[in-house]
Amino acid sequence: AVAPIRAAAAAAERKKDMFVAARFTPAMPTTRAPRRSPRLAASARRLAPSGTSAPARDLLSFSRHPFRIVPSTTAAGAGAVPASARRAASARIRANASDADADADDAPVNADALLREMADTSDLGKRGELFFVGQMILLLCVAFPPIDLGEDVQMNLSGNSFFDPLIGLALIALAGLLLTRGVRDLGNSLTPFPKPRGDNVLKTKGAYAATRHPMYSGLVFGSFGLALATGSPVRTFFAAVLTFLLNEKAATEELFLEEMHGKETYEAYSKTTPRLVPNVQGLGALLEEAAGGALVKDSFGGGGEKKEGGDDE
């Protein structure tokens, strides 16, 4: 009868030491000392050998009680971080995560990856390569007309308006803005083919808030601008053909984008943003940003950098 009592007493002592260590450890403070469960005490009395004294039964029931370590509000509150500090830290973490995502989205174009994609023939014929080939041929025809109508015929067909060259130069400047911002905003999602890359990210800000295909729009405006500036009917003809081709290429590309990003998501974007002709609000934001950047650059002697408190698109 003495052996069970000694075993129970030793187990109780070990439990007590464990509790004391946990109670006074800063990492795991507790609120209260362990208490004996009445149900466990009754079970211990039933299972105890006959003739076991009351203190021995108490020790046995105490040793069978599983300790539950509860964090102490008093001890934890002494070393707890204030709520304002926790909120500030959470805000900094979210800001850093947003900056990291923005940096990943605004990563510059990887020229090596773009060249490897153009040279890859494993998916030949499925990316819309014919659109790209036709686009390049028409751009060459706009830049270097294959037909020379002569100055007399050209003057008769194009007329002699004083404003045509001015309008043409304005369109060329607008084309340069759309092309540069389109390439920069698209980043590593840039591809010359209608089929997007596997890591494509749907862009809806910057130039892509003005038109869904700012680079195509830039090519169209630049082609017509060059035709007006030079008064060339041949360039005007090829610019019109190029517009038709790019519109079809954009329609094919949008089918891939709907499949990749979801039809509902892309239709919601399409309802607010036109395909090739920029909307007034988006184009105004681009022109305002370009003009503001030029003014800031001039004010710093050409070497300043604009700092804004808002989000950078």
PDB file of C-alpha atoms in Angstrom:
ATOM      1  CA  ALA A   1       0.000   0.000   0.000  1.00  0.00           C
ATOM      2  CA  VAL A   2       2.987   2.344   0.571  1.00  0.00           C
ATOM      3  CA  ALA A   3       4.403   2.000  -2.980  1.00  0.00           C
ATOM      4  CA  PRO A   4       1.394   3.567  -4.745  1.00  0.00           C
ATOM      5  CA  ILE A   5       1.401   6.409  -2.244  1.00  0.00           C
ATOM      6  CA  ARG A   6       5.090   7.130  -2.845  1.00  0.00           C
ATOM      7  CA  ALA A   7       4.625   6.997  -6.626  1.00  0.00           C
ATOM      8  CA  ALA A   8       1.674   9.341  -6.416  1.00  0.00           C
ATOM      9  CA  ALA A   9       3.621  11.715  -4.182  1.00  0.00           C
ATOM     10  CA  ALA A  10       6.589  11.750  -6.587  1.00  0.00           C
ATOM     11  CA  ALA A  11       4.308  12.388  -9.556  1.00  0.00           C
ATOM     12  CA  ALA A  12       2.616  15.187  -7.684  1.00  0.00           C
ATOM     13  CA  GLU A  13       5.976  16.759  -6.863  1.00  0.00           C
ATOM     14  CA  ARG A  14       7.002  16.661 -10.502  1.00  0.00           C
ATOM     15  CA  LYS A  15       3.727  18.223 -11.536  1.00  0.00           C
ATOM     16  CA  LYS A  16       4.183  20.913  -8.943  1.00  0.00           C
ATOM     17  CA  ASP A  17       7.729  21.688 -10.154  1.00  0.00           C
ATOM     18  CA  MET A  18       6.466  21.918 -13.727  1.00  0.00           C
ATOM     19  CA  PHE A  19       3.736  24.290 -12.680  1.00  0.00           C
ATOM     20  CA  VAL A  20       6.129  26.512 -10.692  1.00  0.00           C
ATOM     21  CA  ALA A  21       8.538  26.680 -13.650  1.00  0.00           C
ATOM     22  CA  ALA A  22       5.715  27.553 -16.043  1.00  0.00           C
ATOM     23  CA  ARG A  23       4.193  30.033 -13.594  1.00  0.00           C
ATOM     24  CA  PHE A  24       7.348  32.101 -13.221  1.00  0.00           C
ATOM     25  CA  THR A  25       8.626  31.834 -16.782  1.00  0.00           C
ATOM     26  CA  PRO A  26       8.104  35.213 -18.581  1.00  0.00           C
ATOM     27  CA  ALA A  27       7.247  33.454 -21.845  1.00  0.00           C
ATOM     28  CA  MET A  28       4.337  31.524 -20.336  1.00  0.00           C
ATOM     29  CA  PRO A  29       2.876  33.295 -17.260  1.00  0.00           C
ATOM     30  CA  THR A  30      -0.212  31.818 -15.613  1.00  0.00           C
ATOM     31  CA  THR A  31      -3.192  33.267 -13.843  1.00  0.00           C
ATOM     32  CA  ARG A  32      -3.859  30.860 -11.004  1.00  0.00           C
ATOM     33  CA  ALA A  33      -2.596  27.823  -9.237  1.00  0.00           C
ATOM     34  CA  PRO A  34      -3.953  24.444 -10.345  1.00  0.00           C
ATOM     35  CA  ARG A  35      -7.102  23.237  -8.748  1.00  0.00           C
ATOM     36  CA  ARG A  36      -8.259  19.723  -8.232  1.00  0.00           C
ATOM     37  CA  SER A  37     -11.166  18.593 -10.299  1.00  0.00           C
ATOM     38  CA  PRO A  38     -13.947  17.143  -8.105  1.00  0.00           C
ATOM     39  CA  ARG A  39     -14.636  14.526 -10.747  1.00  0.00           C
ATOM     40  CA  LEU A  40     -10.994  13.433 -10.842  1.00  0.00           C
ATOM     41  CA  ALA A  41     -10.829  13.420  -7.047  1.00  0.00           C
ATOM     42  CA  ALA A  42     -13.865  11.156  -6.877  1.00  0.00           C
ATOM     43  CA  SER A  43     -12.319   8.836  -9.477  1.00  0.00           C
ATOM     44  CA  ALA A  44      -9.090   8.735  -7.476  1.00  0.00           C
ATOM     45  CA  ARG A  45     -10.949   7.775  -4.331  1.00  0.00           C
ATOM     46  CA  ARG A  46     -12.700   4.964  -6.157  1.00  0.00           C
ATOM     47  CA  LEU A  47      -9.500   3.662  -7.748  1.00  0.00           C
ATOM     48  CA  ALA A  48      -7.307   4.009  -4.654  1.00  0.00           C
ATOM     49  CA  PRO A  49      -6.510   0.769  -2.839  1.00  0.00           C
ATOM     50  CA  SER A  50      -8.507  -0.013   0.225  1.00  0.00           C
ATOM     51  CA  GLY A  51      -7.042   1.395   3.399  1.00  0.00           C
ATOM     52  CA  THR A  52      -5.455   4.387   1.678  1.00  0.00           C
ATOM     53  CA  SER A  53      -5.498   7.430   3.914  1.00  0.00           C
ATOM     54  CA  ALA A  54      -7.223  10.711   2.945  1.00  0.00           C
ATOM     55  CA  PRO A  55      -3.925  12.622   2.372  1.00  0.00           C
ATOM     56  CA  ALA A  56      -2.739   9.856   0.083  1.00  0.00           C
ATOM     57  CA  ARG A  57      -5.990  10.020  -1.888  1.00  0.00           C
ATOM     58  CA  ASP A  58      -5.608  13.773  -2.155  1.00  0.00           C
ATOM     59  CA  LEU A  59      -2.081  13.388  -3.479  1.00  0.00           C
ATOM     60  CA  LEU A  60      -3.274  10.786  -5.974  1.00  0.00           C
ATOM     61  CA  SER A  61      -6.072  13.003  -7.253  1.00  0.00           C
ATOM     62  CA  PHE A  62      -3.689  15.977  -7.423  1.00  0.00           C
ATOM     63  CA  SER A  63      -1.169  13.995  -9.488  1.00  0.00           C
ATOM     64  CA  ARG A  64      -3.844  12.972 -12.010  1.00  0.00           C
ATOM     65  CA  HIS A  65      -5.014  16.513 -12.646  1.00  0.00           C
ATOM     66  CA  PRO A  66      -3.737  17.849 -16.000  1.00  0.00           C
ATOM     67  CA  PHE A  67      -2.387  21.341 -15.548  1.00  0.00           C
ATOM     68  CA  ARG A  68      -3.703  24.002 -17.888  1.00  0.00           C
ATOM     69  CA  ILE A  69      -1.412  26.992 -18.389  1.00  0.00           C
ATOM     70  CA  VAL A  70      -3.450  30.141 -18.976  1.00  0.00           C
ATOM     71  CA  PRO A  71      -1.733  33.417 -19.966  1.00  0.00           C
ATOM     72  CA  SER A  72      -1.947  35.936 -17.211  1.00  0.00           C
ATOM     73  CA  THR A  73      -3.480  39.258 -18.168  1.00  0.00           C
ATOM     74  CA  THR A  74      -1.534  40.998 -15.438  1.00  0.00           C
ATOM     75  CA  ALA A  75       1.861  39.568 -16.355  1.00  0.00           C
ATOM     76  CA  ALA A  76       1.244  39.862 -20.083  1.00  0.00           C
ATOM     77  CA  GLY A  77      -0.051  43.399 -19.745  1.00  0.00           C
ATOM     78  CA  ALA A  78       3.151  44.520 -18.054  1.00  0.00           C
ATOM     79  CA  GLY A  79       5.271  43.684 -21.090  1.00  0.00           C
ATOM     80  CA  ALA A  80       2.602  43.959 -23.798  1.00  0.00           C
ATOM     81  CA  VAL A  81       3.034  46.200 -26.821  1.00  0.00           C
ATOM     82  CA  PRO A  82       0.601  49.136 -26.871  1.00  0.00           C
ATOM     83  CA  ALA A  83      -2.276  48.880 -29.321  1.00  0.00           C
ATOM     84  CA  SER A  84      -1.155  52.046 -31.138  1.00  0.00           C
ATOM     85  CA  ALA A  85       2.300  50.562 -31.693  1.00  0.00           C
ATOM     86  CA  ARG A  86       0.783  47.326 -33.006  1.00  0.00           C
ATOM     87  CA  ARG A  87      -1.420  49.279 -35.419  1.00  0.00           C
ATOM     88  CA  ALA A  88       1.545  51.333 -36.619  1.00  0.00           C
ATOM     89  CA  ALA A  89       3.614  48.187 -37.177  1.00  0.00           C
ATOM     90  CA  SER A  90       0.767  46.562 -39.113  1.00  0.00           C
ATOM     91  CA  ALA A  91       0.443  49.671 -41.276  1.00  0.00           C
ATOM     92  CA  ARG A  92       4.174  49.619 -42.016  1.00  0.00           C
ATOM     93  CA  ILE A  93       4.010  45.927 -42.949  1.00  0.00           C
ATOM     94  CA  ARG A  94       1.095  46.547 -45.310  1.00  0.00           C
ATOM     95  CA  ALA A  95       2.855  49.537 -46.849  1.00  0.00           C
ATOM     96  CA  ASN A  96       6.026  47.544 -47.405  1.00  0.00           C
ATOM     97  CA  ALA A  97       4.033  44.724 -48.990  1.00  0.00           C
ATOM     98  CA  SER A  98       2.249  47.187 -51.285  1.00  0.00           C
ATOM     99  CA  ASP A  99       5.555  48.767 -52.278  1.00  0.00           C
ATOM    100  CA  ALA A 100       6.995  45.345 -53.035  1.00  0.00           C
ATOM    101  CA  ASP A 101       3.998  44.480 -55.213  1.00  0.00           C
ATOM    102  CA  ALA A 102       4.233  47.820 -56.999  1.00  0.00           C
ATOM    103  CA  ASP A 103       7.947  47.321 -57.617  1.00  0.00           C
ATOM    104  CA  ALA A 104       7.257  43.857 -59.028  1.00  0.00           C
ATOM    105  CA  ASP A 105       4.524  45.222 -61.308  1.00  0.00           C
ATOM    106  CA  ASP A 106       6.629  48.204 -62.418  1.00  0.00           C
ATOM    107  CA  ALA A 107       9.724  46.122 -63.144  1.00  0.00           C
ATOM    108  CA  PRO A 108      11.480  47.248 -66.352  1.00  0.00           C
ATOM    109  CA  VAL A 109      11.161  45.234 -69.511  1.00  0.00           C
ATOM    110  CA  ASN A 110      13.491  42.250 -69.633  1.00  0.00           C
ATOM    111  CA  ALA A 111      14.901  42.560 -73.152  1.00  0.00           C
ATOM    112  CA  ASP A 112      16.600  39.148 -73.024  1.00  0.00           C
ATOM    113  CA  ALA A 113      13.357  37.389 -72.089  1.00  0.00           C
ATOM    114  CA  LEU A 114      11.518  39.265 -74.833  1.00  0.00           C
ATOM    115  CA  LEU A 115      14.057  38.229 -77.465  1.00  0.00           C
ATOM    116  CA  ARG A 116      13.951  34.606 -76.287  1.00  0.00           C
ATOM    117  CA  GLU A 117      10.179  34.630 -76.556  1.00  0.00           C
ATOM    118  CA  MET A 118      10.307  36.000 -80.111  1.00  0.00           C
ATOM    119  CA  ALA A 119      12.860  33.345 -81.102  1.00  0.00           C
ATOM    120  CA  ASP A 120      10.953  30.490 -79.438  1.00  0.00           C
ATOM    121  CA  THR A 121       9.344  28.229 -82.063  1.00  0.00           C
ATOM    122  CA  SER A 122       7.801  25.670 -79.709  1.00  0.00           C
ATOM    123  CA  ASP A 123       4.430  27.458 -79.841  1.00  0.00           C
ATOM    124  CA  LEU A 124       4.711  28.656 -83.423  1.00  0.00           C
ATOM    125  CA  GLY A 125       1.413  29.492 -85.099  1.00  0.00           C
ATOM    126  CA  LYS A 126      -0.571  29.715 -81.844  1.00  0.00           C
ATOM    127  CA  ARG A 127       0.471  33.174 -80.703  1.00  0.00           C
ATOM    128  CA  GLY A 128      -0.802  35.217 -83.669  1.00  0.00           C
ATOM    129  CA  GLU A 129       2.556  35.739 -85.376  1.00  0.00           C
ATOM    130  CA  LEU A 130       0.901  36.770 -88.644  1.00  0.00           C
ATOM    131  CA  PHE A 131      -0.511  39.878 -86.996  1.00  0.00           C
ATOM    132  CA  PHE A 132       2.984  40.880 -85.926  1.00  0.00           C
ATOM    133  CA  VAL A 133       4.450  40.251 -89.379  1.00  0.00           C
ATOM    134  CA  GLY A 134       1.713  42.263 -91.091  1.00  0.00           C
ATOM    135  CA  GLN A 135       2.113  45.041 -88.545  1.00  0.00           C
ATOM    136  CA  MET A 136       5.829  45.359 -89.229  1.00  0.00           C
ATOM    137  CA  ILE A 137       5.314  45.357 -93.019  1.00  0.00           C
ATOM    138  CA  LEU A 138       2.707  48.115 -92.816  1.00  0.00           C
ATOM    139  CA  LEU A 139       4.879  50.197 -90.501  1.00  0.00           C
ATOM    140  CA  LEU A 140       7.709  49.974 -93.025  1.00  0.00           C
ATOM    141  CA  CYS A 141       5.313  51.042 -95.768  1.00  0.00           C
ATOM    142  CA  VAL A 142       4.244  54.057 -93.692  1.00  0.00           C
ATOM    143  CA  ALA A 143       7.819  55.028 -92.969  1.00  0.00           C
ATOM    144  CA  PHE A 144       9.096  54.336 -96.488  1.00  0.00           C
ATOM    145  CA  PRO A 145       6.204  54.468 -98.999  1.00  0.00           C
ATOM    146  CA  PRO A 146       6.772  51.924-101.774  1.00  0.00           C
ATOM    147  CA  ILE A 147       4.934  54.115-104.303  1.00  0.00           C
ATOM    148  CA  ASP A 148       5.959  57.599-105.384  1.00  0.00           C
ATOM    149  CA  LEU A 149       3.032  59.516-106.837  1.00  0.00           C
ATOM    150  CA  GLY A 150       5.082  62.581-107.672  1.00  0.00           C
ATOM    151  CA  GLU A 151       4.827  66.010-106.139  1.00  0.00           C
ATOM    152  CA  ASP A 152       2.070  67.275-108.452  1.00  0.00           C
ATOM    153  CA  VAL A 153      -0.232  64.312-107.894  1.00  0.00           C
ATOM    154  CA  GLN A 154       0.533  64.340-104.198  1.00  0.00           C
ATOM    155  CA  MET A 155      -0.315  68.016-103.854  1.00  0.00           C
ATOM    156  CA  ASN A 156      -3.580  67.563-105.748  1.00  0.00           C
ATOM    157  CA  LEU A 157      -4.658  64.617-103.608  1.00  0.00           C
ATOM    158  CA  SER A 158      -3.586  65.949-100.205  1.00  0.00           C
ATOM    159  CA  GLY A 159      -4.330  69.626-100.704  1.00  0.00           C
ATOM    160  CA  ASN A 160      -2.228  72.399 -99.219  1.00  0.00           C
ATOM    161  CA  SER A 161      -3.519  73.070 -95.719  1.00  0.00           C
ATOM    162  CA  PHE A 162      -1.359  75.065 -93.350  1.00  0.00           C
ATOM    163  CA  PHE A 163      -2.696  73.193 -90.328  1.00  0.00           C
ATOM    164  CA  ASP A 164      -2.033  69.663 -91.571  1.00  0.00           C
ATOM    165  CA  PRO A 165       1.664  69.638 -90.580  1.00  0.00           C
ATOM    166  CA  LEU A 166       0.833  71.101 -87.168  1.00  0.00           C
ATOM    167  CA  ILE A 167      -1.849  68.499 -86.543  1.00  0.00           C
ATOM    168  CA  GLY A 168       0.535  65.816 -87.775  1.00  0.00           C
ATOM    169  CA  LEU A 169       3.258  66.880 -85.356  1.00  0.00           C
ATOM    170  CA  ALA A 170       0.759  66.947 -82.474  1.00  0.00           C
ATOM    171  CA  LEU A 171      -0.348  63.415 -83.328  1.00  0.00           C
ATOM    172  CA  ILE A 172       3.282  62.243 -83.457  1.00  0.00           C
ATOM    173  CA  ALA A 173       3.909  63.748 -80.008  1.00  0.00           C
ATOM    174  CA  LEU A 174       0.783  62.037 -78.652  1.00  0.00           C
ATOM    175  CA  ALA A 175       1.935  58.775 -80.221  1.00  0.00           C
ATOM    176  CA  GLY A 176       5.291  59.053 -78.484  1.00  0.00           C
ATOM    177  CA  LEU A 177       3.572  59.586 -75.120  1.00  0.00           C
ATOM    178  CA  LEU A 178       1.263  56.593 -75.555  1.00  0.00           C
ATOM    179  CA  LEU A 179       4.055  54.323 -76.751  1.00  0.00           C
ATOM    180  CA  THR A 180       6.519  55.179 -73.980  1.00  0.00           C
ATOM    181  CA  ARG A 181       3.943  55.043 -71.200  1.00  0.00           C
ATOM    182  CA  GLY A 182       2.408  51.870 -72.616  1.00  0.00           C
ATOM    183  CA  VAL A 183       5.754  50.072 -72.635  1.00  0.00           C
ATOM    184  CA  ARG A 184       6.647  51.331 -69.160  1.00  0.00           C
ATOM    185  CA  ASP A 185       3.286  50.488 -67.592  1.00  0.00           C
ATOM    186  CA  LEU A 186       3.105  47.041 -69.191  1.00  0.00           C
ATOM    187  CA  GLY A 187       6.557  46.084 -67.919  1.00  0.00           C
ATOM    188  CA  ASN A 188       7.519  42.436 -68.226  1.00  0.00           C
ATOM    189  CA  SER A 189       4.100  41.552 -69.651  1.00  0.00           C
ATOM    190  CA  LEU A 190       5.206  43.102 -72.949  1.00  0.00           C
ATOM    191  CA  THR A 191       4.997  40.808 -75.966  1.00  0.00           C
ATOM    192  CA  PRO A 192       4.721  41.540 -79.708  1.00  0.00           C
ATOM    193  CA  PHE A 193       2.146  38.786 -80.198  1.00  0.00           C
ATOM    194  CA  PRO A 194      -1.590  38.864 -79.462  1.00  0.00           C
ATOM    195  CA  LYS A 195      -1.315  35.931 -77.067  1.00  0.00           C
ATOM    196  CA  PRO A 196      -0.221  37.229 -73.649  1.00  0.00           C
ATOM    197  CA  ARG A 197       2.667  35.757 -71.737  1.00  0.00           C
ATOM    198  CA  GLY A 198       2.019  33.187 -69.052  1.00  0.00           C
ATOM    199  CA  ASP A 199       2.882  35.676 -66.278  1.00  0.00           C
ATOM    200  CA  ASN A 200       0.730  38.447 -67.756  1.00  0.00           C
ATOM    201  CA  VAL A 201      -0.681  40.994 -65.305  1.00  0.00           C
ATOM    202  CA  LEU A 202      -3.832  42.897 -66.274  1.00  0.00           C
ATOM    203  CA  LYS A 203      -2.952  46.597 -66.305  1.00  0.00           C
ATOM    204  CA  THR A 204      -5.715  49.140 -65.728  1.00  0.00           C
ATOM    205  CA  LYS A 205      -3.803  52.235 -64.601  1.00  0.00           C
ATOM    206  CA  GLY A 206      -1.593  54.811 -66.261  1.00  0.00           C
ATOM    207  CA  ALA A 207      -1.788  54.607 -70.033  1.00  0.00           C
ATOM    208  CA  TYR A 208      -4.113  51.617 -69.702  1.00  0.00           C
ATOM    209  CA  ALA A 209      -6.704  53.813 -67.989  1.00  0.00           C
ATOM    210  CA  ALA A 210      -6.913  55.896 -71.186  1.00  0.00           C
ATOM    211  CA  THR A 211      -7.129  53.020 -73.664  1.00  0.00           C
ATOM    212  CA  ARG A 212      -6.934  49.253 -73.471  1.00  0.00           C
ATOM    213  CA  HIS A 213      -4.130  49.147 -76.057  1.00  0.00           C
ATOM    214  CA  PRO A 214      -2.080  52.342 -75.759  1.00  0.00           C
ATOM    215  CA  MET A 215       0.794  51.045 -77.888  1.00  0.00           C
ATOM    216  CA  TYR A 216      -1.528  50.183 -80.763  1.00  0.00           C
ATOM    217  CA  SER A 217      -3.119  53.622 -80.392  1.00  0.00           C
ATOM    218  CA  GLY A 218       0.331  55.188 -80.483  1.00  0.00           C
ATOM    219  CA  LEU A 219       1.189  53.385 -83.718  1.00  0.00           C
ATOM    220  CA  VAL A 220      -2.076  54.523 -85.323  1.00  0.00           C
ATOM    221  CA  PHE A 221      -1.703  58.158 -84.253  1.00  0.00           C
ATOM    222  CA  GLY A 222       1.954  58.208 -85.246  1.00  0.00           C
ATOM    223  CA  SER A 223       1.192  56.803 -88.704  1.00  0.00           C
ATOM    224  CA  PHE A 224      -1.548  59.328 -89.424  1.00  0.00           C
ATOM    225  CA  GLY A 225       0.567  62.089 -87.913  1.00  0.00           C
ATOM    226  CA  LEU A 226       3.441  61.290 -90.252  1.00  0.00           C
ATOM    227  CA  ALA A 227       1.038  61.176 -93.206  1.00  0.00           C
ATOM    228  CA  LEU A 228      -0.370  64.594 -92.323  1.00  0.00           C
ATOM    229  CA  ALA A 229       3.013  66.135 -91.598  1.00  0.00           C
ATOM    230  CA  THR A 230       4.391  65.016 -94.970  1.00  0.00           C
ATOM    231  CA  GLY A 231       1.144  65.396 -96.926  1.00  0.00           C
ATOM    232  CA  SER A 232       1.464  61.875 -98.328  1.00  0.00           C
ATOM    233  CA  PRO A 233      -1.716  60.127 -99.520  1.00  0.00           C
ATOM    234  CA  VAL A 234       0.221  56.853 -99.769  1.00  0.00           C
ATOM    235  CA  ARG A 235       1.127  57.043 -96.101  1.00  0.00           C
ATOM    236  CA  THR A 236      -2.504  57.834 -95.297  1.00  0.00           C
ATOM    237  CA  PHE A 237      -3.631  54.696 -97.144  1.00  0.00           C
ATOM    238  CA  PHE A 238      -1.177  52.421 -95.342  1.00  0.00           C
ATOM    239  CA  ALA A 239      -2.024  54.094 -92.023  1.00  0.00           C
ATOM    240  CA  ALA A 240      -5.689  53.206 -92.593  1.00  0.00           C
ATOM    241  CA  VAL A 241      -4.793  49.595 -93.384  1.00  0.00           C
ATOM    242  CA  LEU A 242      -2.605  49.480 -90.277  1.00  0.00           C
ATOM    243  CA  THR A 243      -5.508  50.750 -88.169  1.00  0.00           C
ATOM    244  CA  PHE A 244      -7.726  47.929 -89.426  1.00  0.00           C
ATOM    245  CA  LEU A 245      -5.024  45.328 -88.732  1.00  0.00           C
ATOM    246  CA  LEU A 246      -4.310  46.601 -85.219  1.00  0.00           C
ATOM    247  CA  ASN A 247      -8.011  46.655 -84.390  1.00  0.00           C
ATOM    248  CA  GLU A 248      -8.281  42.989 -85.367  1.00  0.00           C
ATOM    249  CA  LYS A 249      -5.116  42.175 -83.452  1.00  0.00           C
ATOM    250  CA  ALA A 250      -6.517  43.908 -80.359  1.00  0.00           C
ATOM    251  CA  ALA A 251      -9.776  41.943 -80.650  1.00  0.00           C
ATOM    252  CA  THR A 252      -7.834  38.668 -80.831  1.00  0.00           C
ATOM    253  CA  GLU A 253      -5.678  39.669 -77.878  1.00  0.00           C
ATOM    254  CA  GLU A 254      -8.730  40.500 -75.787  1.00  0.00           C
ATOM    255  CA  LEU A 255     -10.062  36.971 -76.277  1.00  0.00           C
ATOM    256  CA  PHE A 256      -6.864  35.619 -74.715  1.00  0.00           C
ATOM    257  CA  LEU A 257      -7.078  38.159 -71.893  1.00  0.00           C
ATOM    258  CA  GLU A 258     -10.674  37.206 -71.112  1.00  0.00           C
ATOM    259  CA  GLU A 259      -9.673  33.567 -70.936  1.00  0.00           C
ATOM    260  CA  MET A 260      -6.698  34.334 -68.688  1.00  0.00           C
ATOM    261  CA  HIS A 261      -8.181  36.912 -66.293  1.00  0.00           C
ATOM    262  CA  GLY A 262     -11.862  36.022 -66.465  1.00  0.00           C
ATOM    263  CA  LYS A 263     -14.548  37.315 -68.793  1.00  0.00           C
ATOM    264  CA  GLU A 264     -16.371  39.311 -66.114  1.00  0.00           C
ATOM    265  CA  THR A 265     -13.194  41.038 -64.959  1.00  0.00           C
ATOM    266  CA  TYR A 266     -12.133  42.056 -68.442  1.00  0.00           C
ATOM    267  CA  GLU A 267     -15.650  43.124 -69.472  1.00  0.00           C
ATOM    268  CA  ALA A 268     -15.821  45.421 -66.441  1.00  0.00           C
ATOM    269  CA  TYR A 269     -12.529  46.975 -67.555  1.00  0.00           C
ATOM    270  CA  SER A 270     -13.744  47.251 -71.166  1.00  0.00           C
ATOM    271  CA  LYS A 271     -16.892  49.132 -70.172  1.00  0.00           C
ATOM    272  CA  THR A 272     -14.882  52.053 -68.797  1.00  0.00           C
ATOM    273  CA  THR A 273     -11.902  52.030 -71.167  1.00  0.00           C
ATOM    274  CA  PRO A 274     -12.095  52.172 -74.987  1.00  0.00           C
ATOM    275  CA  ARG A 275     -10.057  49.910 -77.229  1.00  0.00           C
ATOM    276  CA  LEU A 276      -7.974  52.304 -79.364  1.00  0.00           C
ATOM    277  CA  VAL A 277      -9.319  55.861 -79.049  1.00  0.00           C
ATOM    278  CA  PRO A 278      -8.274  57.238 -75.643  1.00  0.00           C
ATOM    279  CA  ASN A 279     -10.955  58.608 -73.347  1.00  0.00           C
ATOM    280  CA  VAL A 280     -10.758  62.237 -72.325  1.00  0.00           C
ATOM    281  CA  GLN A 281     -10.195  61.610 -68.623  1.00  0.00           C
ATOM    282  CA  GLY A 282      -7.376  59.108 -69.058  1.00  0.00           C
ATOM    283  CA  LEU A 283      -5.677  61.121 -71.792  1.00  0.00           C
ATOM    284  CA  GLY A 284      -5.933  64.283 -69.722  1.00  0.00           C
ATOM    285  CA  ALA A 285      -4.287  62.527 -66.766  1.00  0.00           C
ATOM    286  CA  LEU A 286      -1.419  61.361 -68.990  1.00  0.00           C
ATOM    287  CA  LEU A 287      -0.883  64.841 -70.472  1.00  0.00           C
ATOM    288  CA  GLU A 288      -1.065  66.448 -67.029  1.00  0.00           C
ATOM    289  CA  GLU A 289       1.467  63.995 -65.637  1.00  0.00           C
ATOM    290  CA  ALA A 290       3.799  64.526 -68.601  1.00  0.00           C
ATOM    291  CA  ALA A 291       3.530  68.313 -68.337  1.00  0.00           C
ATOM    292  CA  GLY A 292       4.009  68.222 -64.557  1.00  0.00           C
ATOM    293  CA  GLY A 293       7.101  66.031 -64.880  1.00  0.00           C
ATOM    294  CA  ALA A 294       8.607  68.379 -67.469  1.00  0.00           C
ATOM    295  CA  LEU A 295       7.988  71.412 -65.258  1.00  0.00           C
ATOM    296  CA  VAL A 296       9.550  69.753 -62.228  1.00  0.00           C
ATOM    297  CA  LYS A 297      12.534  68.635 -64.289  1.00  0.00           C
ATOM    298  CA  ASP A 298      13.079  72.173 -65.564  1.00  0.00           C
ATOM    299  CA  SER A 299      12.759  73.636 -62.068  1.00  0.00           C
ATOM    300  CA  PHE A 300      15.550  71.347 -60.829  1.00  0.00           C
ATOM    301  CA  GLY A 301      17.802  72.099 -63.749  1.00  0.00           C
ATOM    302  CA  GLY A 302      17.108  68.847 -65.565  1.00  0.00           C
ATOM    303  CA  GLY A 303      18.290  66.626 -62.726  1.00  0.00           C
ATOM    304  CA  GLY A 304      15.461  66.763 -60.229  1.00  0.00           C
ATOM    305  CA  GLU A 305      13.067  64.012 -59.395  1.00  0.00           C
ATOM    306  CA  LYS A 306       9.439  64.557 -58.617  1.00  0.00           C
ATOM    307  CA  LYS A 307       8.302  63.447 -55.193  1.00  0.00           C
ATOM    308  CA  GLU A 308       4.647  62.906 -54.473  1.00  0.00           C
ATOM    309  CA  GLY A 309       2.793  61.794 -51.438  1.00  0.00           C
ATOM    310  CA  GLY A 310       0.142  59.836 -53.321  1.00  0.00           C
ATOM    311  CA  ASP A 311       0.256  56.531 -55.085  1.00  0.00           C
ATOM    312  CA  ASP A 312       2.448  56.289 -58.126  1.00  0.00           C
ATOM    313  CA  GLU A 313       0.701  54.833 -61.132  1.00  0.00           C
TER     314      GLU A 313
END
